Coordinates of C-alpha atoms in Angstrom, one line a residue:
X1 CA 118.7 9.6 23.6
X2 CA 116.4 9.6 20.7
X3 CA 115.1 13.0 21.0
X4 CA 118.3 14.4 21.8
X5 CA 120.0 13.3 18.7
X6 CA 116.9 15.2 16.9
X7 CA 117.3 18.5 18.6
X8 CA 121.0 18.3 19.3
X9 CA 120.3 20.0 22.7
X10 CA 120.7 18.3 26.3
X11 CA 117.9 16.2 27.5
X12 CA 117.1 15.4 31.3
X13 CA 116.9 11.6 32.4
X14 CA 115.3 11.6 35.8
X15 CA 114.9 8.1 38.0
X16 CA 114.8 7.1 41.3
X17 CA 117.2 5.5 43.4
X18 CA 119.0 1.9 43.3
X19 CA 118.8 -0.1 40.3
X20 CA 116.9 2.1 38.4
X21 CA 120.3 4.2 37.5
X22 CA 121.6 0.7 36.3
X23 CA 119.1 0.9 33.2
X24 CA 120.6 4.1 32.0
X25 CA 123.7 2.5 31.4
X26 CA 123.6 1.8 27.6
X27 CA 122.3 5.1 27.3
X28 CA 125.0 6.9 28.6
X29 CA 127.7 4.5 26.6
X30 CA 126.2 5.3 23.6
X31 CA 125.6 9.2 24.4
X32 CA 130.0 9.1 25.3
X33 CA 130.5 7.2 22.1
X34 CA 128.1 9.1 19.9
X35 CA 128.8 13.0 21.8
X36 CA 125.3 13.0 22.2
X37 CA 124.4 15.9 25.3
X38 CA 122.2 14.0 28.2
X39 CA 121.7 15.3 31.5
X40 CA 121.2 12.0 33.9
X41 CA 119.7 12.7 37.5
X42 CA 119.7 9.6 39.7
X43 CA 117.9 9.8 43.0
X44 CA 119.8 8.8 46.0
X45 CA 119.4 7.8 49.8
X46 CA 121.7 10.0 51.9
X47 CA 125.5 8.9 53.0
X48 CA 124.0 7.6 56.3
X49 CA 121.5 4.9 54.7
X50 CA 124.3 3.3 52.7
X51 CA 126.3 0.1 53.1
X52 CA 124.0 -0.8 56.1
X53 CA 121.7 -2.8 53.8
X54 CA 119.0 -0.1 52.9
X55 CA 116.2 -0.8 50.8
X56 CA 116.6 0.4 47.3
X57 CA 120.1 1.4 48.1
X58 CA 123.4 0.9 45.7
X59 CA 126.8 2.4 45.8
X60 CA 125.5 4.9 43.1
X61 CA 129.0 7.4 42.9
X62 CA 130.3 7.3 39.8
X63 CA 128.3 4.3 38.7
X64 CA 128.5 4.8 34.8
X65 CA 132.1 4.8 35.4
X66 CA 134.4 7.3 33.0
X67 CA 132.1 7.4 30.3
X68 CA 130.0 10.9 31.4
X69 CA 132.0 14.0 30.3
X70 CA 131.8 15.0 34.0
X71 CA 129.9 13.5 37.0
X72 CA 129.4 14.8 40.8
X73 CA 127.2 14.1 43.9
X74 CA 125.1 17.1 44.6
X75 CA 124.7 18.1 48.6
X76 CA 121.3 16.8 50.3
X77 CA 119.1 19.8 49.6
X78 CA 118.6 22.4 52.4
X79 CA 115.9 25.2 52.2
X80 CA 118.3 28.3 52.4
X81 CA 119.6 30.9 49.7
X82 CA 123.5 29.4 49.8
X83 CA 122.3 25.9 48.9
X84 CA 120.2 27.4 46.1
X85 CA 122.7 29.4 44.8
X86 CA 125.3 26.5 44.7
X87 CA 122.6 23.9 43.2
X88 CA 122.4 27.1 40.3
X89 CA 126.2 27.5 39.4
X90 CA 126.4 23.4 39.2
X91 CA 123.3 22.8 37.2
X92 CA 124.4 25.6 35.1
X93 CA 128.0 23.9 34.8
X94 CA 127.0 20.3 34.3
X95 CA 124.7 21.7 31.2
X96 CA 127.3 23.3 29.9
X97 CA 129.8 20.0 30.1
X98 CA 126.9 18.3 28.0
X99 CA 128.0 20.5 25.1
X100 CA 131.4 21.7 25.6
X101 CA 134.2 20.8 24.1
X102 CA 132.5 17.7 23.1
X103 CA 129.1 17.0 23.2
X104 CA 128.2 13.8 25.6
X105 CA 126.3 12.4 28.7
X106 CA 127.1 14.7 32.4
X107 CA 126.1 12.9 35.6
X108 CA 124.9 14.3 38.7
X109 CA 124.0 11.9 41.9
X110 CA 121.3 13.6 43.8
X111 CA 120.8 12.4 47.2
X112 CA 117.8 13.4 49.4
X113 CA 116.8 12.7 53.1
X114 CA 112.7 13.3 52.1
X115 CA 112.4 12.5 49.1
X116 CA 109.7 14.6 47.4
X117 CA 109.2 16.7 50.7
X118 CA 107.6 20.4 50.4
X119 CA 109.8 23.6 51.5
X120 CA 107.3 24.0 54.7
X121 CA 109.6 26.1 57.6
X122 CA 109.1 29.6 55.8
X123 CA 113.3 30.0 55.4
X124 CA 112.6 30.9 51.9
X125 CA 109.5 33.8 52.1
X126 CA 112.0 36.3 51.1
X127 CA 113.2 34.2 47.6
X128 CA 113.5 36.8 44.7
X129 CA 113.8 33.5 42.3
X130 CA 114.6 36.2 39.5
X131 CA 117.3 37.7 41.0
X132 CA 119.0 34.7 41.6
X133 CA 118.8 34.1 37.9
X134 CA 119.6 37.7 36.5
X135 CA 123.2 37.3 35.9
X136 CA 124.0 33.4 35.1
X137 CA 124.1 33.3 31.0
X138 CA 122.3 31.3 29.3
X139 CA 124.1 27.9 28.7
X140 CA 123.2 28.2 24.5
X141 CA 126.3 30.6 24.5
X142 CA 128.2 27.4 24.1
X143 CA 126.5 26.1 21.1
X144 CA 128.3 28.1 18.9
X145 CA 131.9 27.6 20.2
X146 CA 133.6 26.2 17.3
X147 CA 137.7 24.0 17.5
X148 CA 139.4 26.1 15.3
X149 CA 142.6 25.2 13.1
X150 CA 146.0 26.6 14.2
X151 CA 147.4 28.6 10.8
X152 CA 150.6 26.0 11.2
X153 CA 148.1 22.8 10.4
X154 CA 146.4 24.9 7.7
X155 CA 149.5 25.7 6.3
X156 CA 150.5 21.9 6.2
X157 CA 147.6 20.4 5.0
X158 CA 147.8 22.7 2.0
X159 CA 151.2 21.7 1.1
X160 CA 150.4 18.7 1.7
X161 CA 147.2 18.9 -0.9
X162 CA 149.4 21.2 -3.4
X163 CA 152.4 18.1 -3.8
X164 CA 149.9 14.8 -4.3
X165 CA 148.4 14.1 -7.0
X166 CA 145.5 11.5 -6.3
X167 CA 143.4 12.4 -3.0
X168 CA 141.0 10.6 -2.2
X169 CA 138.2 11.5 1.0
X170 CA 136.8 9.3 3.0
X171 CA 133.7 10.5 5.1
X172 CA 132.8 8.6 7.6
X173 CA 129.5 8.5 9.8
X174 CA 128.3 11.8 10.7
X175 CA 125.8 14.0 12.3
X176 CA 126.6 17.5 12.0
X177 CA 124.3 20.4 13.8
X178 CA 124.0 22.1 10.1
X179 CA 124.5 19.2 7.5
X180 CA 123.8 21.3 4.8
X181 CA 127.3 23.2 5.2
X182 CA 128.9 19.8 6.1
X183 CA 127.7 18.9 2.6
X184 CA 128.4 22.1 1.0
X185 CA 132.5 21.9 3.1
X186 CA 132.9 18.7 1.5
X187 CA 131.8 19.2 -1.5
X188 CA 133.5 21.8 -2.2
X189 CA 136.8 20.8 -1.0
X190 CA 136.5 17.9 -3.1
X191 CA 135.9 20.1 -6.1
X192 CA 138.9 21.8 -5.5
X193 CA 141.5 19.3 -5.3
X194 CA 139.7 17.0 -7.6
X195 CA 138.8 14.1 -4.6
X196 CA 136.6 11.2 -4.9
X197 CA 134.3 10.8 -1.7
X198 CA 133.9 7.7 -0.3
X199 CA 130.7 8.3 2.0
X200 CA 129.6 6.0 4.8
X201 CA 125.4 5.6 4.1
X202 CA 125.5 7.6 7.9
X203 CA 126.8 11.0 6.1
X204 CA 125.0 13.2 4.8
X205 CA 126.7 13.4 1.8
X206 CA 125.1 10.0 1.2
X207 CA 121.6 11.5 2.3
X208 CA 120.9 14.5 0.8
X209 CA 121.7 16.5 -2.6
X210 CA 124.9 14.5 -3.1
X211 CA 127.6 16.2 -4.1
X212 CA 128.8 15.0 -8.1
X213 CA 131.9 13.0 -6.9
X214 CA 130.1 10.7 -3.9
X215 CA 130.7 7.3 -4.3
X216 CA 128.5 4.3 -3.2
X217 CA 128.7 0.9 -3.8
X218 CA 132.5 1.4 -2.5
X219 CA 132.2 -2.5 -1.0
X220 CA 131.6 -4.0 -4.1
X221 CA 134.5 -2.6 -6.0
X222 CA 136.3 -3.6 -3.9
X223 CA 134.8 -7.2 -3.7
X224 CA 135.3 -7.1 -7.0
X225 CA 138.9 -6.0 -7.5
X226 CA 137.6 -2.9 -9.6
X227 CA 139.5 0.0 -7.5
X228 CA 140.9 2.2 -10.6
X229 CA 144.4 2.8 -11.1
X230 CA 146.6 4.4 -9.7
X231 CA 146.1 4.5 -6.4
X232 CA 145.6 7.2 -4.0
X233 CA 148.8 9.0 -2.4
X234 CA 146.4 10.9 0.0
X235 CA 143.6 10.3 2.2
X236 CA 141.6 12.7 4.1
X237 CA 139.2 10.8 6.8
X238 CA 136.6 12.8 7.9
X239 CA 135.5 11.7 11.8
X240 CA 135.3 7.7 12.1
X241 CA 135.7 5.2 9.9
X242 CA 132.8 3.9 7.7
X243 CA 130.9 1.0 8.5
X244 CA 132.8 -1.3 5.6
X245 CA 135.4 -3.8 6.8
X246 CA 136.7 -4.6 3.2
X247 CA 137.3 -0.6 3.3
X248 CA 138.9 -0.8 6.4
X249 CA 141.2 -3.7 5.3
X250 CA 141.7 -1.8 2.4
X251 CA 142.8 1.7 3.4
X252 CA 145.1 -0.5 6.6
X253 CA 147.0 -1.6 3.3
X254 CA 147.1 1.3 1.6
X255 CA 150.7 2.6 0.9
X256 CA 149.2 6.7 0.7
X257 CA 149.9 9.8 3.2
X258 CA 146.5 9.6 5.7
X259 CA 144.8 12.2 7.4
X260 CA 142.3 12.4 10.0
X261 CA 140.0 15.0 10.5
X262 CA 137.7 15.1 13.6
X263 CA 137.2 18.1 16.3
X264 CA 137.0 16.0 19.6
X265 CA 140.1 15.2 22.0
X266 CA 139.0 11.5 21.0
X267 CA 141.1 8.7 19.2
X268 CA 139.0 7.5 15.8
X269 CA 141.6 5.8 14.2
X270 CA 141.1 1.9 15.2
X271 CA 143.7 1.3 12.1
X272 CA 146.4 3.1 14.2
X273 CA 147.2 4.0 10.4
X274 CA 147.2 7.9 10.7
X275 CA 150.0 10.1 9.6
X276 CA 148.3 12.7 11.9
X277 CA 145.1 14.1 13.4
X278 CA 143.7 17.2 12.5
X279 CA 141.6 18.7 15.8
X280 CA 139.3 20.9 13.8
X281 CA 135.8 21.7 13.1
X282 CA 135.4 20.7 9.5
X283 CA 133.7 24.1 7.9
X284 CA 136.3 26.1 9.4
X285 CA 139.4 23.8 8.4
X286 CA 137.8 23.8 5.2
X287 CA 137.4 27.4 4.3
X288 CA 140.4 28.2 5.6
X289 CA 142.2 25.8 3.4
X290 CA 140.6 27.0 0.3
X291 CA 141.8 30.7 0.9
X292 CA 145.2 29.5 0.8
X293 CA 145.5 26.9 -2.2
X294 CA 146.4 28.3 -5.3
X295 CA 145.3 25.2 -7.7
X296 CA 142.4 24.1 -9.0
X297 CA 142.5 20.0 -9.1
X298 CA 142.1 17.4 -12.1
X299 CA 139.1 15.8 -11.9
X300 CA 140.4 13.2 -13.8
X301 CA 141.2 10.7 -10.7
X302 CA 137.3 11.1 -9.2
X303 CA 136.1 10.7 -12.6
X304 CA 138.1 6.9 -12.5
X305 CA 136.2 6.4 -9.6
X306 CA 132.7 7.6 -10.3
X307 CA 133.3 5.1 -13.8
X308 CA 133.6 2.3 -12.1
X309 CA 131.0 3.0 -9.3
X310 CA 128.5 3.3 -12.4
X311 CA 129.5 0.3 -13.9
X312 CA 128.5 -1.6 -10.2
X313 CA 125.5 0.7 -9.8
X314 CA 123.9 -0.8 -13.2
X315 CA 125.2 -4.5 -12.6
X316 CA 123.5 -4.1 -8.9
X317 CA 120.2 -3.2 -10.4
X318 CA 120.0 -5.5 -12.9
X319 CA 120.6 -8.1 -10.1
X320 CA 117.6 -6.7 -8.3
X321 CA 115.7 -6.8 -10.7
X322 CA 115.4 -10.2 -10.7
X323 CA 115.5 -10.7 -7.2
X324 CA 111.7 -12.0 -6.9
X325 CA 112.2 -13.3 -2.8
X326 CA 112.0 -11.0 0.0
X327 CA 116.2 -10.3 -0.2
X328 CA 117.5 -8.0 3.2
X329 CA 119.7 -6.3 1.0
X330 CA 116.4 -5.3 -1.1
X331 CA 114.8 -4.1 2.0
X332 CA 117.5 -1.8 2.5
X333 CA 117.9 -0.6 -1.3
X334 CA 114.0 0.2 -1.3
X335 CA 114.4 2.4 1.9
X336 CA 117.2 4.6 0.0
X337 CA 114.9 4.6 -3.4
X338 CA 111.5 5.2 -2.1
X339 CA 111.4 6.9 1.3
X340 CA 110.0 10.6 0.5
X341 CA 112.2 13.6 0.7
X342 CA 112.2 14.6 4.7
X343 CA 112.0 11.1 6.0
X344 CA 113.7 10.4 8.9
X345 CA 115.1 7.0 8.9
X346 CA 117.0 5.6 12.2
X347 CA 118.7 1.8 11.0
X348 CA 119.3 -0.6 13.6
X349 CA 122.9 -2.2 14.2
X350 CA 124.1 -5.5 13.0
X351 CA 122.6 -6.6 9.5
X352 CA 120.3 -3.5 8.8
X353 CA 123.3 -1.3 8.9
X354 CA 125.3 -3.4 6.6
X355 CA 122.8 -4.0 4.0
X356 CA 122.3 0.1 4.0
X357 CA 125.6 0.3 3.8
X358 CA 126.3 -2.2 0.9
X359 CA 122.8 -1.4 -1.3
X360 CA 121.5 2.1 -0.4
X361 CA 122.5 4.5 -2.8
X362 CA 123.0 8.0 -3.0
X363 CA 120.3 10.3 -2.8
X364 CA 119.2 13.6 -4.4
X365 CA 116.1 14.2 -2.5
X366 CA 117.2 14.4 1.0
X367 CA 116.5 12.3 3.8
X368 CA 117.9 12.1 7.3
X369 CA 119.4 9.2 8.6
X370 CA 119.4 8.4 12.6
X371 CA 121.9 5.8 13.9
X372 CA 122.8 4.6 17.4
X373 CA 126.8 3.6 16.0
X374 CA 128.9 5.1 19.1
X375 CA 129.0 1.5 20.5
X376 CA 127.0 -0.5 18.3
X377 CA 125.2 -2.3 20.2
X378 CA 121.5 -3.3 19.8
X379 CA 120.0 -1.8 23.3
X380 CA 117.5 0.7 23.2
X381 CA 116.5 1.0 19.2
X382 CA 112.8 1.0 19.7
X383 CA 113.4 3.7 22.1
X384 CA 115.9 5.9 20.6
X385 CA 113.6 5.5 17.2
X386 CA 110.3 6.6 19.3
X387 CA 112.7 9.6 20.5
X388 CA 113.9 10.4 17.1
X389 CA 110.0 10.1 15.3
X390 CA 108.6 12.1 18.3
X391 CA 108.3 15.6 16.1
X392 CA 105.5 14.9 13.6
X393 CA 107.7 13.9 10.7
X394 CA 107.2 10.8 9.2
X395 CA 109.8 8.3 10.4
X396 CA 111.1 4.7 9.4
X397 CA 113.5 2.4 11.7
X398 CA 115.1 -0.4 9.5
X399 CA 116.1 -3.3 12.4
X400 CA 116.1 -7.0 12.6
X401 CA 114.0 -8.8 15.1
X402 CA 116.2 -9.7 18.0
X403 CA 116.7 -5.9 18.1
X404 CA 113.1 -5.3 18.1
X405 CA 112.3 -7.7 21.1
X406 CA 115.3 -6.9 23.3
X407 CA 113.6 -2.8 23.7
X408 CA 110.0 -4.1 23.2
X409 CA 109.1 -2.2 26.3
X410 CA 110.1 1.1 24.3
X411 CA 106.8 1.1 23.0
X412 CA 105.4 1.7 26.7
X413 CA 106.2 5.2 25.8
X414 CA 104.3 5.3 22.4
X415 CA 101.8 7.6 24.2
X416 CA 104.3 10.5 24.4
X417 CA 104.8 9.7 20.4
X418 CA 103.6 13.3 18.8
X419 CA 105.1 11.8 15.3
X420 CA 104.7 8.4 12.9
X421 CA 106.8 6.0 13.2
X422 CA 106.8 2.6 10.9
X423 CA 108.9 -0.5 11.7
X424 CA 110.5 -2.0 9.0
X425 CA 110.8 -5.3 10.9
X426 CA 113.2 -7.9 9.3
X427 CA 112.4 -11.4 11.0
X428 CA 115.3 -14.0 9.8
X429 CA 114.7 -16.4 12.9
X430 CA 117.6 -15.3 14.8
X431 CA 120.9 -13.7 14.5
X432 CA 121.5 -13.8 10.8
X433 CA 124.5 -11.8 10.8
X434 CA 126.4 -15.0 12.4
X435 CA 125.3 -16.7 9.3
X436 CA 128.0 -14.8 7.6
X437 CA 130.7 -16.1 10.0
X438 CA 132.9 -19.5 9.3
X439 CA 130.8 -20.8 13.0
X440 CA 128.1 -20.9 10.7
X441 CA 129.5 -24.0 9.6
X442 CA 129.5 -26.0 12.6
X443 CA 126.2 -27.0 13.3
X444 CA 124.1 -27.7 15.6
X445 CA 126.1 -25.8 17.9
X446 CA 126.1 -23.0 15.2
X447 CA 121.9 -22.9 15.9
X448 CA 121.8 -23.0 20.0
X449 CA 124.3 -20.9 21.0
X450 CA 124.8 -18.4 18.0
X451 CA 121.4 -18.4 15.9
X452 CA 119.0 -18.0 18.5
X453 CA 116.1 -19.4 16.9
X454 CA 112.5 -17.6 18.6
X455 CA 109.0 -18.9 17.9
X456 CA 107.5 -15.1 18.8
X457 CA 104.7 -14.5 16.8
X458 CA 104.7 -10.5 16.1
X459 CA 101.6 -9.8 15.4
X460 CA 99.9 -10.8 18.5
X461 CA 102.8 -9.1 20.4
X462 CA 102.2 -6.0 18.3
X463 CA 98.5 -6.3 19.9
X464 CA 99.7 -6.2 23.1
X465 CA 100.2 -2.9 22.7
X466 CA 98.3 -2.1 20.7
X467 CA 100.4 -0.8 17.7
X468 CA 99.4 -1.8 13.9
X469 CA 100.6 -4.5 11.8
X470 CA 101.0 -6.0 8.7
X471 CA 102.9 -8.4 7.3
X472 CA 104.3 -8.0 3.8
X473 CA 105.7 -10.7 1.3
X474 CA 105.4 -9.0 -1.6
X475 CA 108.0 -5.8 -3.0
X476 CA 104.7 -3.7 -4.8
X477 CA 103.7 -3.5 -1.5
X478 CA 106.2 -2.7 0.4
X479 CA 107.7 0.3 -1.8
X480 CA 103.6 1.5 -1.8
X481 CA 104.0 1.4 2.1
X482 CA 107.8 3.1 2.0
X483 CA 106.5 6.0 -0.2
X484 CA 103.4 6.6 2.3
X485 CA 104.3 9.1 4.6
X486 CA 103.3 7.4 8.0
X487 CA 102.9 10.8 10.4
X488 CA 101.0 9.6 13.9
X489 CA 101.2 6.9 15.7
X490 CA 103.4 3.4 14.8
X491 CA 102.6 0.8 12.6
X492 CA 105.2 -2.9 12.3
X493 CA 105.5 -4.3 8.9
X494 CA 106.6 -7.3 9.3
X495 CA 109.3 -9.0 6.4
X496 CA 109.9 -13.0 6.5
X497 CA 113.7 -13.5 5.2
X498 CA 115.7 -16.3 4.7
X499 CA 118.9 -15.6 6.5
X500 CA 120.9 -18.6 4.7
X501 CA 119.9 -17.6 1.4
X502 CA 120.5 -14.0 1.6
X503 CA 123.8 -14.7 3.0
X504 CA 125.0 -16.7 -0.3
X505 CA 123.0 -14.2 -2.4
X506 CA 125.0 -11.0 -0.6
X507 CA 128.2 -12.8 -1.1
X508 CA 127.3 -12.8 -4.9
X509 CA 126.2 -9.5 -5.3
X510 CA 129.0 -8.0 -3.9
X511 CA 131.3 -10.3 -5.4
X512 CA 129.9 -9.8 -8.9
X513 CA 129.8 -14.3 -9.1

């Protein structure tokens, strides 16, 4: 999963039969969610060895249920010419489906009588392996296939943006093939009607060379009741919502014309709040729309907002500043401030993500931020971050601990790592993020069934295989280590946090109290 996010190009999973296939599960949810292109092969017993209490033997059709893009069982292999040429057209198909129209996971069931048996009867001595290639097209062709805007929603939008006066653009969590032009789309768009840009911490427009009107810290103005005046009459959503509830909550509420933009066949509107969806590849909808407006925008409204964002930014720091205790949100602030230009940074669900999302600010130098936000769940981080470090970039996943030990078998695969990868590993003593709930309150049940208190002590796991560790307690130190460009092999730094603490201290920051 990891690596294809990096190269944005299908990637084979290969296992055996039975349970085995079971493990790819979360995989494949998150690939669906995410529209990232995996190719699963799961090894199967043949029709005959089933229900009659094989070994190593599950009803294995259509076990990842609807979430691949398209699945089928493959025919038990048989040495001749016709079997060949049909295994040829369906590989060729089910690579295709990985990429087309939307990127995602395919699923092909691959039953075999001999497993791992040699072609041996001599029905193939004739094979010309390159004829039977010649003519089938290599599947790339699809990469460039773009959803294109009809010239009725162009028109539309442009009236739409030629009669309000306050737009505002929301860009949501995004990882374009070419984030360059994504940045470049937005940022011109917003030029030219005179738009704020509220950008999640996973778009680029957060990441790298951000565009003038970009605005972080979006959570704390509106923690802090500081949203300028008047507000928006339109709102352009670019793919799915940010990670901020209070924005959610917020644009749910919002009395203003809404848009959403987004190129899949999907639903990304969990606010149901839509006035319609634009199917559209965002360059294209975006040229196209400024060949046909015939004003250039105020930038009177997104300099309101960038005011007000400034004001935050300056308060934040100076609360920082005197933040002497090893603070999450901190963690996450330093990550955005001293991680070199070209770092790849994958952040972990739960906590991590909000803290990044809250305290990470936008950048100039660009970085390139990896998340696993399709389902947001904590499975497989180690592993995706191994994937997404295995180039020879330096790399830095940001997770909390339960995260780290649920996939601490992903470092099995540490041998195949051809990059760096460093850990930022944030150890609260449990689920912290419950400590934000009202549960939190009712205690001890609070601890035993929502905390889940461990007693793991990481550096002697880290031993066990044989990765490097340090534990840090001190912030010198861990911006030196955040600036150091970590390019082979992986190294944990370990960060003790009080989860209680940081909690009230969040609530403050963001609240301006």
């Amino acid at each position: 999963l990891g690596v294809a996010k990096r190269i944005r190009w299908p990637v084979v999973l290969v296992c055996t039969s039975g349970t085995a296939a079971a493990n790819f599960f979360p995989a494949v949810i998150e690939a669906r969610e995410s529209r990232v292109p995996l190719l699963v092969l799961t090894a199967d017993r043949p029709p005959e060895m089933r229900d009659c209490a094989s070994g190593q033997t599950i009803d294995q059709v259509k076990i990842f249920g609807d979430y691949p893009r398209w699945q089928a069982e493959l025919a038990l292999p048989e040495a001749s010419l016709k079997l060949f040429k049909y295994l040829r057209q369906t590989l060729s198909h089910a690579c295709e489906r990985t990429l087309f129209s939307v990127s995602g996971p395919v699923h092909l069931n691959v039953p075999f009588r001999d497993p791992l048996a040699p072609i041996s009867d001599g029905s193939l001595t004739n094979f010309d392996r390159e004829e039977l290639f010649r003519l089938l097209e290599p599947v790339r062709t699809v990469e460039m296939r773009a959803v294109l805007p009809s010239e009725k929603e162009v028109r539309e939008l442009v009236k739409l943006l030629e009669t309000k006066k306050r737009p505002l653009i929301v860009a949501g969590p995004a990882d374009p093939a070419d984030a360059d032009r994504y940045v470049r789309a937005v940022s011109a768009l917003a030029k030219r009607i005179g738009a704020p840009i509220l950008a999640d911490v996973l778009s680029p427009l957060r990441q790298r060379g951000a565009a003038p009107a970009v605005i972080d810290h979006y959570d704390a103005l509106l923690a802090r009741k500081e949203i300028p005046e008047p507000l928006p009459d339109l709102v352009l959503r670019f793919g799915p919502l940010p990670t901020s509830k209070r924005l959610r909550e917020w644009l749910e509420k919002l009395d203003a014309t809404q848009i959403v933009v987004d190129e899949s066949d999907r639903n990304v509107d969990p606010l149901h709040s839509a006035d319609f969806h634009l199917r559209a590849d965002l360059g294209p909808l975006v040229e196209s729309v400024l060949r046909k407006i015939e004003y250039e925008g105020d930038s009177s409204f997104a300099n309101l907002w960038l005011d007000a964002r400034n004001r935050v930014s300056s308060d934040l720091a100076g609360r920082f500043e005197q933040c002497d205790w090893m603070f999450e949100g901190k963690i996450a602030r330093l990550l955005g401030e001293k991680a070199p230009a070209g770092t790849k940074i994958f952040i972990s669900n739960s906590t991590p993500i909000r803290d990044a999302e809250f305290f990470f600010e936008k950048r100039e130098e660009p970085v390139e931020i990896f998340f696993n936000r399709g389902a947001n769940g904590i499975d497989g981080i180690v592993s995706t971050a191994l994937g997404v470090a295995s180039e020879g970039r330096s790399t830095i996943l940001l997770t909390g601990e339960l995260a780290f030990l649920h996939d601490q078998n992903g470092f099995f695969a540490k041998g195949a790592l051809l990059g760096g990868l460093t850990v930022l590993l944030i150890n609260n003593g449990g689920g912290g993020i419950f400590q934000s709930l009202p549960v939190a309150k009712i205690d001890p049940p609070f601890t035993e069934f929502f905390l889940t208190p461990h007693e793991v002590d990481f550096e002697k796991l880290c031993s066990v295989y044989e990765i490097g560790y340090a534990k840090i307690s001190d912030w010198d130190e861990l911006s030196d280590k955040i600036a150091e460009p970590w390019t082979e092999g992986v190294r944990v730094l370990e960060i003790g946090t009080d989860s209680k603490l940081d909690r009230d201290f969040r609530a403050k920051m963001l609240s301006g109290g």
